[in-house]
PDB file of C-alpha atoms in Angstrom:
ATOM      1  CA  MET A   3      64.374 -50.372  31.804  1.00 95.00           C
ATOM      2  CA  ALA A   4      63.073 -48.558  29.115  1.00 97.00           C
ATOM      3  CA  PHE A   5      59.274 -47.494  29.576  1.00 98.00           C
ATOM      4  CA  ASP A   6      57.141 -46.262  26.671  1.00 97.00           C
ATOM      5  CA  THR A   7      53.256 -46.281  25.695  1.00 98.00           C
ATOM      6  CA  TRP A   8      51.725 -48.875  23.989  1.00 98.00           C
ATOM      7  CA  VAL A   9      48.541 -48.342  22.613  1.00 97.00           C
ATOM      8  CA  ALA A  10      45.592 -50.990  22.810  1.00 97.00           C
ATOM      9  CA  ALA A  11      43.125 -52.032  19.881  1.00 96.00           C
ATOM     10  CA  ASP A  12      40.726 -49.371  21.276  1.00 96.00           C
ATOM     11  CA  GLY A  13      43.123 -46.154  21.302  1.00 96.00           C
ATOM     12  CA  TRP A  14      43.840 -46.329  25.218  1.00 97.00           C
ATOM     13  CA  ALA A  15      47.485 -45.575  26.085  1.00 97.00           C
ATOM     14  CA  LEU A  16      49.116 -47.898  28.662  1.00 98.00           C
ATOM     15  CA  ARG A  17      52.109 -47.294  30.092  1.00 98.00           C
ATOM     16  CA  SER A  18      54.616 -50.152  29.736  1.00 98.00           C
ATOM     17  CA  PHE A  19      58.239 -51.174  30.128  1.00 98.00           C
ATOM     18  CA  ALA A  20      60.901 -52.901  28.440  1.00 98.00           C
ATOM     19  CA  TRP A  21      64.534 -54.694  29.983  1.00 98.00           C
ATOM     20  CA  PRO A  22      66.046 -56.778  27.244  1.00 98.00           C
ATOM     21  CA  GLN A  23      68.987 -58.450  27.857  1.00 97.00           C
ATOM     22  CA  PRO A  24      72.435 -56.870  26.586  1.00 95.00           C
ATOM     23  CA  GLY A  25      73.556 -60.366  25.052  1.00 94.00           C
ATOM     24  CA  PRO A  26      71.726 -63.507  24.839  1.00 95.00           C
ATOM     25  CA  ALA A  27      68.959 -64.069  27.062  1.00 97.00           C
ATOM     26  CA  ARG A  28      67.002 -67.277  28.814  1.00 97.00           C
ATOM     27  CA  GLY A  29      63.865 -66.171  27.738  1.00 98.00           C
ATOM     28  CA  SER A  30      61.456 -63.358  27.971  1.00 98.00           C
ATOM     29  CA  ILE A  31      58.934 -62.810  31.114  1.00 98.00           C
ATOM     30  CA  LEU A  32      55.938 -60.782  31.027  1.00 98.00           C
ATOM     31  CA  PHE A  33      55.018 -59.547  34.580  1.00 98.00           C
ATOM     32  CA  LEU A  34      51.456 -58.578  35.299  1.00 98.00           C
ATOM     33  CA  ASN A  35      50.606 -56.278  38.525  1.00 98.00           C
ATOM     34  CA  GLY A  36      47.239 -56.696  40.408  1.00 97.00           C
ATOM     35  CA  ARG A  37      44.367 -54.432  41.119  1.00 96.00           C
ATOM     36  CA  GLY A  38      45.479 -50.719  41.635  1.00 94.00           C
ATOM     37  CA  ASP A  39      49.170 -51.253  41.438  1.00 96.00           C
ATOM     38  CA  PHE A  40      51.844 -49.734  39.196  1.00 97.00           C
ATOM     39  CA  ILE A  41      55.371 -50.923  37.629  1.00 97.00           C
ATOM     40  CA  GLU A  42      57.437 -49.802  40.301  1.00 97.00           C
ATOM     41  CA  LYS A  43      56.201 -51.582  43.300  1.00 97.00           C
ATOM     42  CA  TYR A  44      57.746 -54.582  41.808  1.00 98.00           C
ATOM     43  CA  LEU A  45      61.272 -53.422  40.795  1.00 98.00           C
ATOM     44  CA  GLU A  46      63.094 -55.931  43.496  1.00 97.00           C
ATOM     45  CA  PRO A  47      61.423 -59.152  41.446  1.00 98.00           C
ATOM     46  CA  LEU A  48      62.292 -57.437  38.623  1.00 98.00           C
ATOM     47  CA  ILE A  49      65.979 -56.679  39.063  1.00 98.00           C
ATOM     48  CA  HIS A  50      66.237 -59.923  40.196  1.00 98.00           C
ATOM     49  CA  TRP A  51      64.546 -62.195  37.062  1.00 98.00           C
ATOM     50  CA  HIS A  52      66.634 -59.844  34.931  1.00 98.00           C
ATOM     51  CA  GLU A  53      70.377 -60.760  36.889  1.00 97.00           C
ATOM     52  CA  GLN A  54      68.825 -64.164  36.509  1.00 97.00           C
ATOM     53  CA  GLY A  55      69.494 -63.716  32.637  1.00 97.00           C
ATOM     54  CA  TRP A  56      65.600 -63.049  31.621  1.00 98.00           C
ATOM     55  CA  THR A  57      64.489 -60.289  29.288  1.00 98.00           C
ATOM     56  CA  VAL A  58      61.501 -58.683  31.589  1.00 98.00           C
ATOM     57  CA  ALA A  59      58.746 -56.396  30.331  1.00 98.00           C
ATOM     58  CA  GLY A  60      55.194 -55.306  31.816  1.00 98.00           C
ATOM     59  CA  PHE A  61      52.357 -52.831  31.885  1.00 98.00           C
ATOM     60  CA  ASP A  62      50.086 -50.819  33.759  1.00 98.00           C
ATOM     61  CA  TRP A  63      46.501 -52.142  33.315  1.00 98.00           C
ATOM     62  CA  ARG A  64      43.885 -49.236  31.965  1.00 97.00           C
ATOM     63  CA  GLY A  65      42.482 -47.330  34.796  1.00 96.00           C
ATOM     64  CA  GLN A  66      45.309 -47.292  37.116  1.00 97.00           C
ATOM     65  CA  GLY A  67      49.282 -46.878  37.379  1.00 96.00           C
ATOM     66  CA  GLY A  68      50.275 -44.902  34.457  1.00 96.00           C
ATOM     67  CA  SER A  69      47.716 -46.071  32.285  1.00 97.00           C
ATOM     68  CA  GLY A  70      45.192 -43.233  32.787  1.00 90.00           C
ATOM     69  CA  ARG A  71      41.927 -43.667  34.790  1.00 94.00           C
ATOM     70  CA  LEU A  72      38.497 -43.946  33.797  1.00 95.00           C
ATOM     71  CA  LEU A  73      36.752 -41.309  36.665  1.00 96.00           C
ATOM     72  CA  ALA A  74      37.390 -38.015  37.379  1.00 95.00           C
ATOM     73  CA  ASP A  75      38.683 -39.054  41.173  1.00 95.00           C
ATOM     74  CA  PRO A  76      42.014 -41.051  40.222  1.00 93.00           C
ATOM     75  CA  LEU A  77      41.672 -42.129  43.692  1.00 93.00           C
ATOM     76  CA  ILE A  78      38.532 -44.583  42.812  1.00 95.00           C
ATOM     77  CA  CYS A  79      39.717 -47.617  40.826  1.00 95.00           C
ATOM     78  CA  HIS A  80      36.910 -48.199  38.319  1.00 96.00           C
ATOM     79  CA  GLN A  81      36.251 -50.724  35.713  1.00 97.00           C
ATOM     80  CA  LEU A  82      33.008 -51.201  33.741  1.00 96.00           C
ATOM     81  CA  ASP A  83      33.998 -54.452  32.259  1.00 97.00           C
ATOM     82  CA  PHE A  84      37.033 -56.929  32.556  1.00 98.00           C
ATOM     83  CA  ASP A  85      36.656 -57.951  28.840  1.00 97.00           C
ATOM     84  CA  PRO A  86      39.015 -55.040  27.503  1.00 98.00           C
ATOM     85  CA  MET A  87      41.520 -55.441  29.776  1.00 98.00           C
ATOM     86  CA  VAL A  88      41.789 -59.177  28.628  1.00 97.00           C
ATOM     87  CA  GLN A  89      41.944 -57.791  25.165  1.00 97.00           C
ATOM     88  CA  ASP A  90      44.498 -55.192  26.010  1.00 98.00           C
ATOM     89  CA  LEU A  91      46.569 -58.606  27.655  1.00 98.00           C
ATOM     90  CA  ALA A  92      45.708 -60.390  24.356  1.00 97.00           C
ATOM     91  CA  GLY A  93      47.375 -57.739  21.933  1.00 97.00           C
ATOM     92  CA  PHE A  94      50.310 -56.808  24.221  1.00 98.00           C
ATOM     93  CA  VAL A  95      51.047 -60.523  24.231  1.00 98.00           C
ATOM     94  CA  ALA A  96      50.808 -61.217  20.484  1.00 96.00           C
ATOM     95  CA  GLN A  97      53.349 -58.153  20.092  1.00 97.00           C
ATOM     96  CA  TRP A  98      55.585 -58.910  22.729  1.00 98.00           C
ATOM     97  CA  ALA A  99      56.211 -62.930  21.814  1.00 97.00           C
ATOM     98  CA  ALA A 100      56.853 -61.879  18.341  1.00 97.00           C
ATOM     99  CA  THR A 101      59.973 -59.563  19.260  1.00 97.00           C
ATOM    100  CA  THR A 102      61.367 -60.956  22.393  1.00 98.00           C
ATOM    101  CA  PRO A 103      63.144 -64.231  22.715  1.00 97.00           C
ATOM    102  CA  ALA A 104      61.766 -67.851  24.182  1.00 97.00           C
ATOM    103  CA  PRO A 105      60.480 -69.603  26.116  1.00 98.00           C
ATOM    104  CA  HIS A 106      57.668 -66.732  27.302  1.00 98.00           C
ATOM    105  CA  VAL A 107      56.685 -67.065  30.776  1.00 98.00           C
ATOM    106  CA  ILE A 108      53.526 -64.831  32.427  1.00 98.00           C
ATOM    107  CA  VAL A 109      54.597 -63.990  35.999  1.00 98.00           C
ATOM    108  CA  ALA A 110      51.372 -62.568  37.686  1.00 98.00           C
ATOM    109  CA  HIS A 111      49.993 -61.549  40.728  1.00 98.00           C
ATOM    110  CA  SER A 112      46.094 -61.420  41.613  1.00 98.00           C
ATOM    111  CA  MET A 113      43.884 -59.473  39.261  1.00 98.00           C
ATOM    112  CA  GLY A 114      46.830 -59.972  36.592  1.00 98.00           C
ATOM    113  CA  ALA A 115      46.724 -63.785  37.285  1.00 98.00           C
ATOM    114  CA  HIS A 116      42.932 -63.637  36.999  1.00 97.00           C
ATOM    115  CA  LEU A 117      43.195 -61.862  33.575  1.00 98.00           C
ATOM    116  CA  THR A 118      46.277 -64.349  32.231  1.00 97.00           C
ATOM    117  CA  LEU A 119      43.657 -66.951  32.697  1.00 97.00           C
ATOM    118  CA  ARG A 120      41.050 -65.582  31.211  1.00 96.00           C
ATOM    119  CA  MET A 121      43.319 -64.838  28.001  1.00 96.00           C
ATOM    120  CA  LEU A 122      45.030 -68.637  28.283  1.00 95.00           C
ATOM    121  CA  ALA A 123      41.672 -70.250  28.595  1.00 92.00           C
ATOM    122  CA  ARG A 124      40.729 -68.622  24.620  1.00 87.00           C
ATOM    123  CA  GLY A 125      42.769 -71.787  23.656  1.00 80.00           C
ATOM    124  CA  THR A 126      44.913 -69.645  21.523  1.00 72.00           C
ATOM    125  CA  HIS A 127      48.244 -68.303  22.968  1.00 79.00           C
ATOM    126  CA  VAL A 128      52.044 -68.510  22.873  1.00 92.00           C
ATOM    127  CA  ILE A 129      52.828 -68.815  26.518  1.00 97.00           C
ATOM    128  CA  ASP A 130      55.178 -71.499  27.929  1.00 97.00           C
ATOM    129  CA  ALA A 131      54.839 -71.302  31.129  1.00 98.00           C
ATOM    130  CA  ALA A 132      52.750 -68.903  33.791  1.00 98.00           C
ATOM    131  CA  ILE A 133      53.575 -67.967  37.531  1.00 98.00           C
ATOM    132  CA  LEU A 134      50.275 -66.955  39.379  1.00 98.00           C
ATOM    133  CA  ALA A 135      50.623 -65.507  42.590  1.00 98.00           C
ATOM    134  CA  SER A 136      47.913 -64.835  45.142  1.00 97.00           C
ATOM    135  CA  PRO A 137      45.182 -65.251  41.508  1.00 98.00           C
ATOM    136  CA  MET A 138      42.053 -63.595  42.171  1.00 97.00           C
ATOM    137  CA  ILE A 139      39.928 -67.033  41.458  1.00 95.00           C
ATOM    138  CA  ASP A 140      37.521 -65.516  43.668  1.00 93.00           C
ATOM    139  CA  ILE A 141      37.424 -62.392  45.726  1.00 92.00           C
ATOM    140  CA  ARG A 142      37.517 -62.834  49.656  1.00 85.00           C
ATOM    141  CA  VAL A 143      34.789 -60.710  52.055  1.00 81.00           C
ATOM    142  CA  MET A 144      34.343 -61.749  54.986  1.00 73.00           C
ATOM    143  CA  GLY A 145      30.726 -63.029  55.618  1.00 72.00           C
ATOM    144  CA  VAL A 146      29.726 -62.467  52.216  1.00 77.00           C
ATOM    145  CA  PRO A 147      29.807 -65.331  49.605  1.00 74.00           C
ATOM    146  CA  GLY A 148      30.518 -64.599  46.014  1.00 72.00           C
ATOM    147  CA  TRP A 149      27.187 -64.651  44.524  1.00 73.00           C
ATOM    148  CA  ALA A 150      25.820 -62.244  47.315  1.00 82.00           C
ATOM    149  CA  LEU A 151      28.696 -59.744  46.596  1.00 83.00           C
ATOM    150  CA  ARG A 152      28.077 -59.713  42.688  1.00 81.00           C
ATOM    151  CA  TRP A 153      24.272 -59.397  43.934  1.00 86.00           C
ATOM    152  CA  LEU A 154      24.752 -56.306  46.255  1.00 89.00           C
ATOM    153  CA  ALA A 155      27.271 -54.782  43.568  1.00 90.00           C
ATOM    154  CA  GLY A 156      24.630 -54.759  41.054  1.00 88.00           C
ATOM    155  CA  LEU A 157      22.193 -53.265  43.410  1.00 92.00           C
ATOM    156  CA  ALA A 158      24.380 -50.482  44.250  1.00 92.00           C
ATOM    157  CA  SER A 159      25.063 -49.666  40.673  1.00 89.00           C
ATOM    158  CA  LEU A 160      21.152 -49.868  39.844  1.00 90.00           C
ATOM    159  CA  ALA A 161      21.069 -47.299  43.064  1.00 93.00           C
ATOM    160  CA  GLY A 162      23.089 -44.911  41.232  1.00 94.00           C
ATOM    161  CA  LEU A 163      26.053 -45.920  43.274  1.00 94.00           C
ATOM    162  CA  ALA A 164      28.202 -47.547  39.957  1.00 95.00           C
ATOM    163  CA  GLU A 165      31.034 -45.150  40.181  1.00 96.00           C
ATOM    164  CA  ARG A 166      31.244 -44.426  44.128  1.00 95.00           C
ATOM    165  CA  PRO A 167      34.013 -46.386  46.168  1.00 93.00           C
ATOM    166  CA  VAL A 168      32.875 -49.318  48.390  1.00 91.00           C
ATOM    167  CA  SER A 169      34.335 -48.094  51.394  1.00 87.00           C
ATOM    168  CA  ARG A 170      34.626 -44.564  52.856  1.00 82.00           C
ATOM    169  CA  LYS A 171      38.567 -45.729  53.764  1.00 78.00           C
ATOM    170  CA  ASP A 172      41.040 -47.934  52.046  1.00 75.00           C
ATOM    171  CA  ILE A 173      42.365 -50.149  54.243  1.00 67.00           C
ATOM    172  CA  GLY A 174      45.281 -50.846  52.496  1.00 68.00           C
ATOM    173  CA  ASP A 175      48.170 -52.827  54.694  1.00 65.00           C
ATOM    174  CA  VAL A 176      46.042 -52.244  58.030  1.00 68.00           C
ATOM    175  CA  GLY A 177      47.328 -55.287  60.173  1.00 66.00           C
ATOM    176  CA  GLY A 178      49.151 -56.595  57.134  1.00 79.00           C
ATOM    177  CA  ARG A 179      46.748 -57.404  54.541  1.00 87.00           C
ATOM    178  CA  MET A 180      48.876 -56.650  51.825  1.00 93.00           C
ATOM    179  CA  THR A 181      52.346 -57.241  53.387  1.00 94.00           C
ATOM    180  CA  SER A 182      53.687 -58.029  56.955  1.00 92.00           C
ATOM    181  CA  CYS A 183      57.325 -56.116  55.663  1.00 94.00           C
ATOM    182  CA  PRO A 184      57.340 -52.346  57.032  1.00 93.00           C
ATOM    183  CA  GLU A 185      60.009 -51.275  54.436  1.00 95.00           C
ATOM    184  CA  ARG A 186      58.147 -52.439  51.154  1.00 95.00           C
ATOM    185  CA  ARG A 187      54.809 -50.861  53.043  1.00 93.00           C
ATOM    186  CA  ALA A 188      57.111 -47.585  53.375  1.00 94.00           C
ATOM    187  CA  ASP A 189      58.580 -48.069  49.466  1.00 95.00           C
ATOM    188  CA  LYS A 190      55.065 -47.970  48.314  1.00 94.00           C
ATOM    189  CA  ALA A 191      54.015 -45.049  50.327  1.00 93.00           C
ATOM    190  CA  TRP A 192      57.046 -43.392  49.004  1.00 96.00           C
ATOM    191  CA  TRP A 193      56.245 -43.936  45.408  1.00 96.00           C
ATOM    192  CA  LYS A 194      52.366 -42.578  45.893  1.00 94.00           C
ATOM    193  CA  ALA A 195      54.191 -39.870  47.775  1.00 95.00           C
ATOM    194  CA  SER A 196      56.662 -38.785  44.814  1.00 97.00           C
ATOM    195  CA  ARG A 197      54.479 -39.945  41.901  1.00 97.00           C
ATOM    196  CA  PRO A 198      50.994 -39.168  42.928  1.00 95.00           C
ATOM    197  CA  GLU A 199      49.714 -39.748  39.293  1.00 96.00           C
ATOM    198  CA  LEU A 200      50.238 -43.525  39.589  1.00 96.00           C
ATOM    199  CA  ALA A 201      48.490 -43.788  42.818  1.00 94.00           C
ATOM    200  CA  SER A 202      45.114 -45.580  43.302  1.00 92.00           C
ATOM    201  CA  GLY A 203      42.820 -46.158  46.212  1.00 91.00           C
ATOM    202  CA  VAL A 204      39.190 -48.015  46.830  1.00 93.00           C
ATOM    203  CA  ALA A 205      37.570 -50.323  44.321  1.00 94.00           C
ATOM    204  CA  SER A 206      34.181 -48.700  42.757  1.00 95.00           C
ATOM    205  CA  TRP A 207      30.933 -51.101  43.157  1.00 95.00           C
ATOM    206  CA  SER A 208      31.200 -51.374  39.467  1.00 96.00           C
ATOM    207  CA  TRP A 209      34.725 -52.540  39.813  1.00 96.00           C
ATOM    208  CA  VAL A 210      33.587 -55.206  42.095  1.00 94.00           C
ATOM    209  CA  ARG A 211      30.298 -56.057  39.665  1.00 94.00           C
ATOM    210  CA  ALA A 212      32.867 -56.236  36.636  1.00 96.00           C
ATOM    211  CA  ALA A 213      35.266 -58.612  38.835  1.00 95.00           C
ATOM    212  CA  ARG A 214      32.522 -61.274  39.402  1.00 93.00           C
ATOM    213  CA  THR A 215      31.336 -61.012  36.013  1.00 93.00           C
ATOM    214  CA  SER A 216      34.581 -61.615  34.818  1.00 95.00           C
ATOM    215  CA  ILE A 217      35.187 -64.558  37.433  1.00 94.00           C
ATOM    216  CA  ARG A 218      32.109 -66.283  36.366  1.00 92.00           C
ATOM    217  CA  ARG A 219      33.399 -66.059  32.560  1.00 92.00           C
ATOM    218  CA  LEU A 220      36.599 -68.272  33.832  1.00 91.00           C
ATOM    219  CA  ARG A 221      35.031 -71.560  33.043  1.00 85.00           C
ATOM    220  CA  ARG A 222      36.554 -74.637  34.586  1.00 84.00           C
ATOM    221  CA  ARG A 223      36.573 -76.792  31.315  1.00 85.00           C
ATOM    222  CA  ASP A 224      38.546 -74.212  29.463  1.00 88.00           C
ATOM    223  CA  ILE A 225      41.157 -74.152  32.492  1.00 89.00           C
ATOM    224  CA  ALA A 226      41.489 -77.652  32.007  1.00 89.00           C
ATOM    225  CA  ALA A 227      42.279 -77.673  28.616  1.00 89.00           C
ATOM    226  CA  LEU A 228      45.300 -75.443  29.488  1.00 92.00           C
ATOM    227  CA  ASP A 229      48.638 -77.605  28.880  1.00 90.00           C
ATOM    228  CA  ILE A 230      51.450 -75.849  30.187  1.00 96.00           C
ATOM    229  CA  PRO A 231      53.400 -75.632  33.298  1.00 97.00           C
ATOM    230  CA  VAL A 232      51.607 -73.212  35.845  1.00 97.00           C
ATOM    231  CA  LEU A 233      53.057 -72.432  39.487  1.00 98.00           C
ATOM    232  CA  VAL A 234      50.550 -71.880  41.615  1.00 98.00           C
ATOM    233  CA  ILE A 235      51.245 -69.712  44.921  1.00 98.00           C
ATOM    234  CA  THR A 236      48.923 -68.605  47.372  1.00 97.00           C
ATOM    235  CA  SER A 237      48.987 -67.525  51.604  1.00 96.00           C
ATOM    236  CA  GLN A 238      47.162 -70.094  53.171  1.00 95.00           C
ATOM    237  CA  ARG A 239      45.043 -67.203  55.105  1.00 93.00           C
ATOM    238  CA  ASP A 240      44.954 -64.655  52.057  1.00 94.00           C
ATOM    239  CA  PRO A 241      42.519 -61.862  53.282  1.00 92.00           C
ATOM    240  CA  VAL A 242      41.907 -60.472  49.795  1.00 93.00           C
ATOM    241  CA  VAL A 243      41.140 -63.670  47.464  1.00 94.00           C
ATOM    242  CA  ASP A 244      39.543 -67.534  48.179  1.00 94.00           C
ATOM    243  CA  VAL A 245      42.064 -69.488  48.910  1.00 95.00           C
ATOM    244  CA  ARG A 246      39.988 -72.084  48.574  1.00 93.00           C
ATOM    245  CA  ALA A 247      39.196 -71.610  44.997  1.00 93.00           C
ATOM    246  CA  ILE A 248      42.552 -71.346  44.460  1.00 96.00           C
ATOM    247  CA  ALA A 249      43.623 -74.915  45.506  1.00 95.00           C
ATOM    248  CA  ARG A 250      40.584 -75.999  43.164  1.00 94.00           C
ATOM    249  CA  LEU A 251      42.148 -74.381  40.475  1.00 93.00           C
ATOM    250  CA  ALA A 252      45.213 -75.675  40.854  1.00 94.00           C
ATOM    251  CA  ARG A 253      43.676 -79.646  40.751  1.00 94.00           C
ATOM    252  CA  THR A 254      42.021 -78.308  37.595  1.00 93.00           C
ATOM    253  CA  LEU A 255      44.995 -77.269  35.914  1.00 94.00           C
ATOM    254  CA  PRO A 256      46.579 -80.234  34.335  1.00 92.00           C
ATOM    255  CA  GLU A 257      50.373 -79.304  34.993  1.00 94.00           C
ATOM    256  CA  ALA A 258      50.201 -77.082  37.762  1.00 96.00           C
ATOM    257  CA  GLU A 259      52.070 -77.169  41.044  1.00 97.00           C
ATOM    258  CA  LEU A 260      50.598 -75.405  44.169  1.00 98.00           C
ATOM    259  CA  MET A 261      53.165 -73.389  47.108  1.00 98.00           C
ATOM    260  CA  GLN A 262      50.764 -72.330  50.049  1.00 97.00           C
ATOM    261  CA  VAL A 263      52.236 -70.492  52.323  1.00 95.00           C
ATOM    262  CA  PRO A 264      51.461 -70.011  55.830  1.00 94.00           C
ATOM    263  CA  GLY A 265      50.124 -67.495  57.391  1.00 90.00           C
ATOM    264  CA  GLY A 266      48.553 -64.028  55.384  1.00 88.00           C
ATOM    265  CA  GLY A 267      49.063 -61.661  53.489  1.00 91.00           C
ATOM    266  CA  HIS A 268      48.473 -60.545  49.893  1.00 95.00           C
ATOM    267  CA  GLU A 269      50.997 -59.716  48.116  1.00 96.00           C
ATOM    268  CA  LEU A 270      53.737 -62.442  48.153  1.00 97.00           C
ATOM    269  CA  LEU A 271      56.276 -60.754  45.865  1.00 97.00           C
ATOM    270  CA  ARG A 272      56.661 -57.985  48.502  1.00 97.00           C
ATOM    271  CA  GLU A 273      56.399 -59.751  51.719  1.00 96.00           C
ATOM    272  CA  ALA A 274      59.101 -59.742  54.322  1.00 95.00           C
ATOM    273  CA  ASN A 275      62.298 -61.923  53.155  1.00 96.00           C
ATOM    274  CA  ALA A 276      61.604 -64.660  55.433  1.00 95.00           C
ATOM    275  CA  ARG A 277      58.715 -65.536  53.350  1.00 95.00           C
ATOM    276  CA  ARG A 278      59.756 -63.631  50.108  1.00 96.00           C
ATOM    277  CA  LEU A 279      62.845 -65.546  49.599  1.00 97.00           C
ATOM    278  CA  PRO A 280      61.798 -68.962  49.907  1.00 97.00           C
ATOM    279  CA  ILE A 281      58.887 -68.105  47.263  1.00 98.00           C
ATOM    280  CA  MET A 282      61.291 -66.425  45.303  1.00 98.00           C
ATOM    281  CA  ALA A 283      63.622 -69.530  45.380  1.00 98.00           C
ATOM    282  CA  ARG A 284      60.364 -71.902  44.176  1.00 98.00           C
ATOM    283  CA  ILE A 285      60.026 -69.726  41.282  1.00 98.00           C
ATOM    284  CA  ASP A 286      63.607 -69.498  40.627  1.00 98.00           C
ATOM    285  CA  ALA A 287      63.508 -73.475  40.755  1.00 98.00           C
ATOM    286  CA  PHE A 288      60.555 -73.406  38.228  1.00 98.00           C
ATOM    287  CA  LEU A 289      61.902 -70.708  35.904  1.00 98.00           C
ATOM    288  CA  ASP A 290      65.292 -73.343  35.909  1.00 97.00           C
ATOM    289  CA  ARG A 291      62.981 -75.825  34.058  1.00 96.00           C
ATOM    290  CA  ILE A 292      61.346 -73.626  31.806  1.00 97.00           C
ATOM    291  CA  GLY A 293      64.398 -71.560  30.533  1.00 91.00           C
ATOM    292  CA  PRO A 294      68.003 -73.084  31.888  1.00 90.00           C
ATOM    293  CA  PRO A 295      70.307 -70.747  33.343  1.00 91.00           C
ATOM    294  CA  LEU A 296      72.793 -69.557  30.343  1.00 86.00           C
ATOM    295  CA  SER A 297      76.350 -71.643  30.439  1.00 75.00           C
ATOM    296  CA  CYS A 298      79.199 -69.152  30.569  1.00 60.00           C
TER     297      CYS A 298
END
């Protein structure tokens, strides 16, 4: 796995990685992480797919991980607008697809899955299939509907709080919100302690407003025209994203299949093995149909 810098159209430097196969490859996977994530959190699935014969690549989104920050406080996860990230993805995909073997598959988590759909909904892409884990079709906040969340974020921004965090404390994995696996929680903590420049924290009010605006821009009629195989995976009680909105998405996509995992937890690719291994097996079966294993 080789890390590099990929420069976006506006000059923003994004930390990227490429991991080609030493010989023939089944195809190419582009992995896209979620809000506040960084590449190292997902080394387990990346290693797995590489061992299965796929070339693997990815990058940290602008404003997080190794791709620089938008605020002086690096622990506030901030965005003004999601459109630049959609542009980043489209530019990266064009270059990646032109230099890697087909078929080309995106595997994306949460915010990364949302941005993937934004890009695919444009109608011009070179992606052969997509796997969306806990896609951020809408944000779940207990007792607060989506429209009210956008209104609150707009009001906070008008009050001069756009760059302030929405909460004083990052609840993170409290109560197993992200993952029920203590070893993987410890792994994330180790990386953040060892490489503090990769760490992010609570979202700003501006991030919330930008997220809700981007959600509104993802129109159902555009998604309905997406004619590639899509595997959608979600927890039945995901505490971060709206599970009902995800189910509606799966019904809207012409070639989608939906896997609903019992229980909660948002980071399905980092869950305890009792939950994670069946998810990885389902992904493997999906990938086998897209890029069959190479014969010896």
